[in-house]
């Protein structure tokens, strides 16, 4: 490898299989970091909690000195201006912590990034893997996992980047419309391909 650390984002729509793909990549021994995990950890930081309460007020407080994540999500969900304000606080904090943790890692390093295109964060990464999956399967899995109605799921999907418009020639794409055993093989082959590219 010429570079010591190749940053690779794994992205895709809600329920496309980002976490599933990242778990399989981790099982192959590669370091994987998750924006969602780091976002959850931010709520343990006093400075972050203070900033959120200062921005959104006591209505998102949990009454125990912390922030109620469900209330916060409800507060920003149907108001794009508020969502932008929340993202302006959380996204820089997430990326800076994630890259700090990955600093010492050598070779291919993977990052699960749900809002890569929405936030215009493509340039932060050397490579991008887009996970796609049949819409009906995504809706079915989210229904089961999160107990949402079809309309609620569609609303969430419509708010996201339209992955059908992705320029697939520019990125690596994993079509997650297969058994997990097949997905494992697809990922194994992709790791070989990317490793080869950076070994030349
Ligand atoms: P989110 O955006 O909501 O975090 P995600 O893109 O990370 O979702 P996953 O959590 O990986 O998606 O997958 C959504 C659901 O679909 C999970 O319950 C997962 O187990 C299941 N799933 C993903 N891929 C497959 C597959 N190839 N075969 C069977 N089930 C799958």
PDB file of C-alpha atoms and ligand atoms in Angstrom:
ATOM      1  CA  UNK A   1       0.000   0.000   0.000  1.00  0.00           C
ATOM      2  CA  UNK A   2       1.355   3.427  -0.881  1.00  0.00           C
ATOM      3  CA  UNK A   3      -0.944   5.276   1.529  1.00  0.00           C
ATOM      4  CA  UNK A   4      -0.851   4.093   5.132  1.00  0.00           C
ATOM      5  CA  UNK A   5      -4.586   4.367   5.572  1.00  0.00           C
ATOM      6  CA  UNK A   6      -7.316   4.078   2.920  1.00  0.00           C
ATOM      7  CA  UNK A   7     -10.648   5.450   4.130  1.00  0.00           C
ATOM      8  CA  UNK A   8     -13.638   3.640   2.673  1.00  0.00           C
ATOM      9  CA  UNK A   9     -17.229   4.719   3.332  1.00  0.00           C
ATOM     10  CA  UNK A  10     -20.055   2.190   3.283  1.00  0.00           C
ATOM     11  CA  UNK A  11     -23.362   3.909   2.582  1.00  0.00           C
ATOM     12  CA  UNK A  12     -26.874   3.183   1.327  1.00  0.00           C
ATOM     13  CA  UNK A  13     -30.508   3.879   2.116  1.00  0.00           C
ATOM     14  CA  UNK A  14     -32.327   2.894   5.296  1.00  0.00           C
ATOM     15  CA  UNK A  15     -32.539  -0.890   5.583  1.00  0.00           C
ATOM     16  CA  UNK A  16     -30.287  -1.492   2.554  1.00  0.00           C
ATOM     17  CA  UNK A  17     -27.872  -3.619   4.595  1.00  0.00           C
ATOM     18  CA  UNK A  18     -25.054  -1.222   5.541  1.00  0.00           C
ATOM     19  CA  UNK A  19     -24.632  -2.747   9.010  1.00  0.00           C
ATOM     20  CA  UNK A  20     -24.871  -6.277   7.624  1.00  0.00           C
ATOM     21  CA  UNK A  21     -22.152  -5.497   5.067  1.00  0.00           C
ATOM     22  CA  UNK A  22     -19.984  -3.781   7.714  1.00  0.00           C
ATOM     23  CA  UNK A  23     -20.338  -6.752  10.083  1.00  0.00           C
ATOM     24  CA  UNK A  24     -19.153  -9.099   7.332  1.00  0.00           C
ATOM     25  CA  UNK A  25     -16.230  -6.776   6.531  1.00  0.00           C
ATOM     26  CA  UNK A  26     -15.299  -6.706  10.247  1.00  0.00           C
ATOM     27  CA  UNK A  27     -15.449 -10.516  10.359  1.00  0.00           C
ATOM     28  CA  UNK A  28     -12.805 -10.554   7.615  1.00  0.00           C
ATOM     29  CA  UNK A  29     -10.553  -8.690  10.046  1.00  0.00           C
ATOM     30  CA  UNK A  30     -10.785  -5.117   8.731  1.00  0.00           C
ATOM     31  CA  UNK A  31     -11.301  -2.182  11.111  1.00  0.00           C
ATOM     32  CA  UNK A  32     -14.837  -0.777  10.869  1.00  0.00           C
ATOM     33  CA  UNK A  33     -16.215   2.362  12.520  1.00  0.00           C
ATOM     34  CA  UNK A  34     -19.863   3.361  12.684  1.00  0.00           C
ATOM     35  CA  UNK A  35     -21.268   6.906  12.646  1.00  0.00           C
ATOM     36  CA  UNK A  36     -24.384   5.662  14.469  1.00  0.00           C
ATOM     37  CA  UNK A  37     -22.301   4.153  17.287  1.00  0.00           C
ATOM     38  CA  UNK A  38     -20.260   7.310  17.717  1.00  0.00           C
ATOM     39  CA  UNK A  39     -23.442   9.424  17.591  1.00  0.00           C
ATOM     40  CA  UNK A  40     -24.837   7.338  20.469  1.00  0.00           C
ATOM     41  CA  UNK A  41     -21.625   7.867  22.456  1.00  0.00           C
ATOM     42  CA  UNK A  42     -21.858  11.655  22.043  1.00  0.00           C
ATOM     43  CA  UNK A  43     -24.769  11.577  24.515  1.00  0.00           C
ATOM     44  CA  UNK A  44     -22.305  10.614  27.270  1.00  0.00           C
ATOM     45  CA  UNK A  45     -20.445  13.893  26.770  1.00  0.00           C
ATOM     46  CA  UNK A  46     -21.464  16.789  29.019  1.00  0.00           C
ATOM     47  CA  UNK A  47     -20.276  19.407  26.530  1.00  0.00           C
ATOM     48  CA  UNK A  48     -22.357  17.853  23.739  1.00  0.00           C
ATOM     49  CA  UNK A  49     -25.491  17.624  25.934  1.00  0.00           C
ATOM     50  CA  UNK A  50     -25.101  21.273  26.892  1.00  0.00           C
ATOM     51  CA  UNK A  51     -24.862  22.285  23.255  1.00  0.00           C
ATOM     52  CA  UNK A  52     -28.013  20.323  22.352  1.00  0.00           C
ATOM     53  CA  UNK A  53     -30.056  21.761  25.229  1.00  0.00           C
ATOM     54  CA  UNK A  54     -28.817  25.269  24.368  1.00  0.00           C
ATOM     55  CA  UNK A  55     -29.965  24.759  20.765  1.00  0.00           C
ATOM     56  CA  UNK A  56     -33.271  22.904  21.258  1.00  0.00           C
ATOM     57  CA  UNK A  57     -34.317  23.809  24.796  1.00  0.00           C
ATOM     58  CA  UNK A  58     -35.528  21.849  27.802  1.00  0.00           C
ATOM     59  CA  UNK A  59     -38.231  20.078  25.802  1.00  0.00           C
ATOM     60  CA  UNK A  60     -35.599  17.570  24.612  1.00  0.00           C
ATOM     61  CA  UNK A  61     -34.188  17.029  28.127  1.00  0.00           C
ATOM     62  CA  UNK A  62     -34.765  13.718  29.916  1.00  0.00           C
ATOM     63  CA  UNK A  63     -35.130  15.269  33.383  1.00  0.00           C
ATOM     64  CA  UNK A  64     -31.950  13.524  34.608  1.00  0.00           C
ATOM     65  CA  UNK A  65     -29.413  15.924  33.163  1.00  0.00           C
ATOM     66  CA  UNK A  66     -29.316  14.217  29.781  1.00  0.00           C
ATOM     67  CA  UNK A  67     -31.088  14.418  26.431  1.00  0.00           C
ATOM     68  CA  UNK A  68     -33.980  12.155  25.455  1.00  0.00           C
ATOM     69  CA  UNK A  69     -32.945  10.888  22.003  1.00  0.00           C
ATOM     70  CA  UNK A  70     -36.539  10.022  21.036  1.00  0.00           C
ATOM     71  CA  UNK A  71     -37.735  13.537  21.880  1.00  0.00           C
ATOM     72  CA  UNK A  72     -34.803  15.019  19.984  1.00  0.00           C
ATOM     73  CA  UNK A  73     -35.533  12.860  16.932  1.00  0.00           C
ATOM     74  CA  UNK A  74     -39.226  13.864  17.028  1.00  0.00           C
ATOM     75  CA  UNK A  75     -38.256  17.540  17.385  1.00  0.00           C
ATOM     76  CA  UNK A  76     -36.159  17.577  14.190  1.00  0.00           C
ATOM     77  CA  UNK A  77     -37.910  14.926  12.075  1.00  0.00           C
ATOM     78  CA  UNK A  78     -40.502  17.127  10.369  1.00  0.00           C
ATOM     79  CA  UNK A  79     -38.519  20.362  10.410  1.00  0.00           C
ATOM     80  CA  UNK A  80     -35.622  20.456   7.942  1.00  0.00           C
ATOM     81  CA  UNK A  81     -34.233  23.677   9.458  1.00  0.00           C
ATOM     82  CA  UNK A  82     -33.970  22.033  12.891  1.00  0.00           C
ATOM     83  CA  UNK A  83     -32.489  18.880  11.355  1.00  0.00           C
ATOM     84  CA  UNK A  84     -29.836  21.013   9.662  1.00  0.00           C
ATOM     85  CA  UNK A  85     -29.051  22.675  13.010  1.00  0.00           C
ATOM     86  CA  UNK A  86     -28.723  19.284  14.716  1.00  0.00           C
ATOM     87  CA  UNK A  87     -26.529  17.976  11.900  1.00  0.00           C
ATOM     88  CA  UNK A  88     -24.321  21.067  12.107  1.00  0.00           C
ATOM     89  CA  UNK A  89     -23.568  20.082  15.725  1.00  0.00           C
ATOM     90  CA  UNK A  90     -23.385  16.308  15.366  1.00  0.00           C
ATOM     91  CA  UNK A  91     -21.706  15.653  12.002  1.00  0.00           C
ATOM     92  CA  UNK A  92     -18.401  17.472  12.660  1.00  0.00           C
ATOM     93  CA  UNK A  93     -18.222  15.855  16.118  1.00  0.00           C
ATOM     94  CA  UNK A  94     -18.865  12.388  14.684  1.00  0.00           C
ATOM     95  CA  UNK A  95     -16.342  12.659  11.837  1.00  0.00           C
ATOM     96  CA  UNK A  96     -13.611  14.156  13.959  1.00  0.00           C
ATOM     97  CA  UNK A  97     -13.963  11.434  16.618  1.00  0.00           C
ATOM     98  CA  UNK A  98     -14.239   8.667  14.017  1.00  0.00           C
ATOM     99  CA  UNK A  99     -11.112   9.781  12.126  1.00  0.00           C
ATOM    100  CA  UNK A 100      -9.214  10.287  15.391  1.00  0.00           C
ATOM    101  CA  UNK A 101      -9.914   6.662  16.338  1.00  0.00           C
ATOM    102  CA  UNK A 102      -8.923   5.428  12.880  1.00  0.00           C
ATOM    103  CA  UNK A 103      -5.711   7.457  12.734  1.00  0.00           C
ATOM    104  CA  UNK A 104      -3.398   4.658  13.838  1.00  0.00           C
ATOM    105  CA  UNK A 105      -4.965   1.992  11.622  1.00  0.00           C
ATOM    106  CA  UNK A 106      -3.038   0.888   8.564  1.00  0.00           C
ATOM    107  CA  UNK A 107      -4.386  -0.314   5.217  1.00  0.00           C
ATOM    108  CA  UNK A 108      -8.103  -0.430   4.420  1.00  0.00           C
ATOM    109  CA  UNK A 109     -10.311   1.182   7.071  1.00  0.00           C
ATOM    110  CA  UNK A 110     -14.117   1.151   6.754  1.00  0.00           C
ATOM    111  CA  UNK A 111     -16.717   3.634   7.966  1.00  0.00           C
ATOM    112  CA  UNK A 112     -20.490   3.097   8.029  1.00  0.00           C
ATOM    113  CA  UNK A 113     -21.856   6.481   6.965  1.00  0.00           C
ATOM    114  CA  UNK A 114     -25.657   6.678   6.562  1.00  0.00           C
ATOM    115  CA  UNK A 115     -25.901  10.273   5.250  1.00  0.00           C
ATOM    116  CA  UNK A 116     -22.821  10.454   3.045  1.00  0.00           C
ATOM    117  CA  UNK A 117     -24.484  11.943  -0.037  1.00  0.00           C
ATOM    118  CA  UNK A 118     -27.042  14.015   1.890  1.00  0.00           C
ATOM    119  CA  UNK A 119     -24.197  15.740   3.740  1.00  0.00           C
ATOM    120  CA  UNK A 120     -21.862  15.937   0.725  1.00  0.00           C
ATOM    121  CA  UNK A 121     -19.140  14.036   2.610  1.00  0.00           C
ATOM    122  CA  UNK A 122     -17.833  12.052  -0.375  1.00  0.00           C
ATOM    123  CA  UNK A 123     -14.531  13.942  -0.433  1.00  0.00           C
ATOM    124  CA  UNK A 124     -13.611  12.782   3.074  1.00  0.00           C
ATOM    125  CA  UNK A 125     -13.127   9.240   1.733  1.00  0.00           C
ATOM    126  CA  UNK A 126     -10.785   7.541  -0.732  1.00  0.00           C
ATOM    127  CA  UNK A 127     -13.427   5.059  -1.842  1.00  0.00           C
ATOM    128  CA  UNK A 128     -17.184   4.672  -1.493  1.00  0.00           C
ATOM    129  CA  UNK A 129     -19.199   1.465  -1.377  1.00  0.00           C
ATOM    130  CA  UNK A 130     -22.934   1.904  -2.026  1.00  0.00           C
ATOM    131  CA  UNK A 131     -25.213  -0.870  -0.746  1.00  0.00           C
ATOM    132  CA  UNK A 132     -28.459  -1.295  -2.665  1.00  0.00           C
ATOM    133  CA  UNK A 133     -31.366  -3.616  -1.919  1.00  0.00           C
ATOM    134  CA  UNK A 134     -34.789  -4.331  -3.347  1.00  0.00           C
ATOM    135  CA  UNK A 135     -37.248  -1.726  -1.983  1.00  0.00           C
ATOM    136  CA  UNK A 136     -39.888  -4.285  -0.930  1.00  0.00           C
ATOM    137  CA  UNK A 137     -37.295  -6.214   1.125  1.00  0.00           C
ATOM    138  CA  UNK A 138     -36.076  -3.011   2.765  1.00  0.00           C
ATOM    139  CA  UNK A 139     -39.613  -1.969   3.726  1.00  0.00           C
ATOM    140  CA  UNK A 140     -40.419  -5.451   5.067  1.00  0.00           C
ATOM    141  CA  UNK A 141     -37.274  -5.591   7.229  1.00  0.00           C
ATOM    142  CA  UNK A 142     -37.761  -2.077   8.641  1.00  0.00           C
ATOM    143  CA  UNK A 143     -41.417  -2.839   9.397  1.00  0.00           C
ATOM    144  CA  UNK A 144     -40.319  -5.857  11.443  1.00  0.00           C
ATOM    145  CA  UNK A 145     -37.314  -4.189  13.065  1.00  0.00           C
ATOM    146  CA  UNK A 146     -38.739  -0.761  13.950  1.00  0.00           C
ATOM    147  CA  UNK A 147     -42.484  -1.456  14.002  1.00  0.00           C
ATOM    148  CA  UNK A 148     -43.197   1.414  11.579  1.00  0.00           C
ATOM    149  CA  UNK A 149     -46.103   1.573   9.122  1.00  0.00           C
ATOM    150  CA  UNK A 150     -45.599   1.462   5.354  1.00  0.00           C
ATOM    151  CA  UNK A 151     -46.323   5.230   5.090  1.00  0.00           C
ATOM    152  CA  UNK A 152     -43.829   6.096   7.858  1.00  0.00           C
ATOM    153  CA  UNK A 153     -41.137   4.024   6.152  1.00  0.00           C
ATOM    154  CA  UNK A 154     -41.835   5.608   2.759  1.00  0.00           C
ATOM    155  CA  UNK A 155     -41.628   9.069   4.369  1.00  0.00           C
ATOM    156  CA  UNK A 156     -38.182   8.231   5.774  1.00  0.00           C
ATOM    157  CA  UNK A 157     -36.989   6.767   2.474  1.00  0.00           C
ATOM    158  CA  UNK A 158     -38.239   9.784   0.489  1.00  0.00           C
ATOM    159  CA  UNK A 159     -36.247  12.112   2.749  1.00  0.00           C
ATOM    160  CA  UNK A 160     -33.023  10.284   1.893  1.00  0.00           C
ATOM    161  CA  UNK A 161     -30.750  10.569  -1.109  1.00  0.00           C
ATOM    162  CA  UNK A 162     -32.254   8.850  -4.152  1.00  0.00           C
ATOM    163  CA  UNK A 163     -29.759   6.013  -4.622  1.00  0.00           C
ATOM    164  CA  UNK A 164     -31.290   5.152  -8.002  1.00  0.00           C
ATOM    165  CA  UNK A 165     -29.622   8.347  -9.247  1.00  0.00           C
ATOM    166  CA  UNK A 166     -26.178   7.189  -8.108  1.00  0.00           C
ATOM    167  CA  UNK A 167     -23.494   7.194 -10.749  1.00  0.00           C
ATOM    168  CA  UNK A 168     -22.622   3.542 -10.248  1.00  0.00           C
ATOM    169  CA  UNK A 169     -19.531   3.815 -12.458  1.00  0.00           C
ATOM    170  CA  UNK A 170     -17.949   6.112  -9.862  1.00  0.00           C
ATOM    171  CA  UNK A 171     -18.398   3.888  -6.805  1.00  0.00           C
ATOM    172  CA  UNK A 172     -18.215   0.269  -5.758  1.00  0.00           C
ATOM    173  CA  UNK A 173     -21.735  -1.125  -5.529  1.00  0.00           C
ATOM    174  CA  UNK A 174     -22.963  -4.116  -3.551  1.00  0.00           C
ATOM    175  CA  UNK A 175     -26.368  -5.361  -4.685  1.00  0.00           C
ATOM    176  CA  UNK A 176     -27.652  -6.906  -1.477  1.00  0.00           C
ATOM    177  CA  UNK A 177     -30.399  -8.989  -3.056  1.00  0.00           C
ATOM    178  CA  UNK A 178     -28.958 -12.342  -2.112  1.00  0.00           C
ATOM    179  CA  UNK A 179     -28.433 -14.856   0.657  1.00  0.00           C
ATOM    180  CA  UNK A 180     -25.954 -13.846   3.361  1.00  0.00           C
ATOM    181  CA  UNK A 181     -23.542 -16.595   2.233  1.00  0.00           C
ATOM    182  CA  UNK A 182     -23.476 -15.071  -1.274  1.00  0.00           C
ATOM    183  CA  UNK A 183     -23.098 -11.576   0.194  1.00  0.00           C
ATOM    184  CA  UNK A 184     -20.056 -12.802   2.154  1.00  0.00           C
ATOM    185  CA  UNK A 185     -18.425 -13.995  -1.110  1.00  0.00           C
ATOM    186  CA  UNK A 186     -19.258 -10.715  -2.901  1.00  0.00           C
ATOM    187  CA  UNK A 187     -17.618  -8.770  -0.074  1.00  0.00           C
ATOM    188  CA  UNK A 188     -14.565 -11.055  -0.025  1.00  0.00           C
ATOM    189  CA  UNK A 189     -14.047 -10.469  -3.756  1.00  0.00           C
ATOM    190  CA  UNK A 190     -14.494  -6.722  -3.370  1.00  0.00           C
ATOM    191  CA  UNK A 191     -11.882  -6.604  -0.589  1.00  0.00           C
ATOM    192  CA  UNK A 192      -9.415  -8.381  -2.901  1.00  0.00           C
ATOM    193  CA  UNK A 193     -10.173  -5.915  -5.701  1.00  0.00           C
ATOM    194  CA  UNK A 194      -9.656  -2.833  -3.507  1.00  0.00           C
ATOM    195  CA  UNK A 195      -6.518  -4.294  -1.884  1.00  0.00           C
ATOM    196  CA  UNK A 196      -5.078  -4.975  -5.345  1.00  0.00           C
ATOM    197  CA  UNK A 197      -5.803  -1.417  -6.468  1.00  0.00           C
ATOM    198  CA  UNK A 198      -3.799   0.045  -3.569  1.00  0.00           C
ATOM    199  CA  UNK A 199      -0.974  -2.497  -3.814  1.00  0.00           C
ATOM    200  CA  UNK A 200       0.045  -1.366  -7.290  1.00  0.00           C
TER     201      UNK A 200
HETATM  202  P1  LIG B   1     -30.361   1.336   8.752  1.00  0.00           P
HETATM  203  O1  LIG B   1     -30.145   2.327   7.672  1.00  0.00           O
HETATM  204  O2  LIG B   1     -31.780   1.352   9.193  1.00  0.00           O
HETATM  205  O3  LIG B   1     -29.393   1.401   9.880  1.00  0.00           O
HETATM  206  P2  LIG B   1     -28.926  -0.766   7.381  1.00  0.00           P
HETATM  207  O4  LIG B   1     -28.741  -0.219   6.001  1.00  0.00           O
HETATM  208  O5  LIG B   1     -27.744  -0.758   8.283  1.00  0.00           O
HETATM  209  O6  LIG B   1     -30.192  -0.128   8.091  1.00  0.00           O
HETATM  210  P3  LIG B   1     -29.187  -3.534   8.091  1.00  0.00           P
HETATM  211  O7  LIG B   1     -29.506  -3.200   9.512  1.00  0.00           O
HETATM  212  O8  LIG B   1     -27.880  -4.145   7.766  1.00  0.00           O
HETATM  213  O9  LIG B   1     -29.448  -2.265   7.181  1.00  0.00           O
HETATM  214  O10 LIG B   1     -30.301  -4.471   7.463  1.00  0.00           O
HETATM  215  C1  LIG B   1     -31.679  -4.223   7.692  1.00  0.00           C
HETATM  216  C2  LIG B   1     -32.346  -5.563   8.052  1.00  0.00           C
HETATM  217  O11 LIG B   1     -32.277  -6.424   6.930  1.00  0.00           O
HETATM  218  C3  LIG B   1     -31.654  -6.288   9.199  1.00  0.00           C
HETATM  219  O12 LIG B   1     -32.640  -6.907   9.983  1.00  0.00           O
HETATM  220  C4  LIG B   1     -30.772  -7.329   8.479  1.00  0.00           C
HETATM  221  O13 LIG B   1     -30.559  -8.468   9.272  1.00  0.00           O
HETATM  222  C5  LIG B   1     -31.593  -7.653   7.248  1.00  0.00           C
HETATM  223  N1  LIG B   1     -30.782  -8.012   6.076  1.00  0.00           N
HETATM  224  C6  LIG B   1     -29.866  -7.222   5.458  1.00  0.00           C
HETATM  225  N2  LIG B   1     -29.323  -7.857   4.406  1.00  0.00           N
HETATM  226  C7  LIG B   1     -29.883  -9.089   4.351  1.00  0.00           C
HETATM  227  C8  LIG B   1     -29.729 -10.229   3.487  1.00  0.00           C
HETATM  228  N3  LIG B   1     -28.909 -10.217   2.448  1.00  0.00           N
HETATM  229  N4  LIG B   1     -30.487 -11.312   3.765  1.00  0.00           N
HETATM  230  C9  LIG B   1     -31.337 -11.311   4.814  1.00  0.00           C
HETATM  231  N5  LIG B   1     -31.551 -10.290   5.666  1.00  0.00           N
HETATM  232  C10 LIG B   1     -30.820  -9.179   5.447  1.00  0.00           C
END
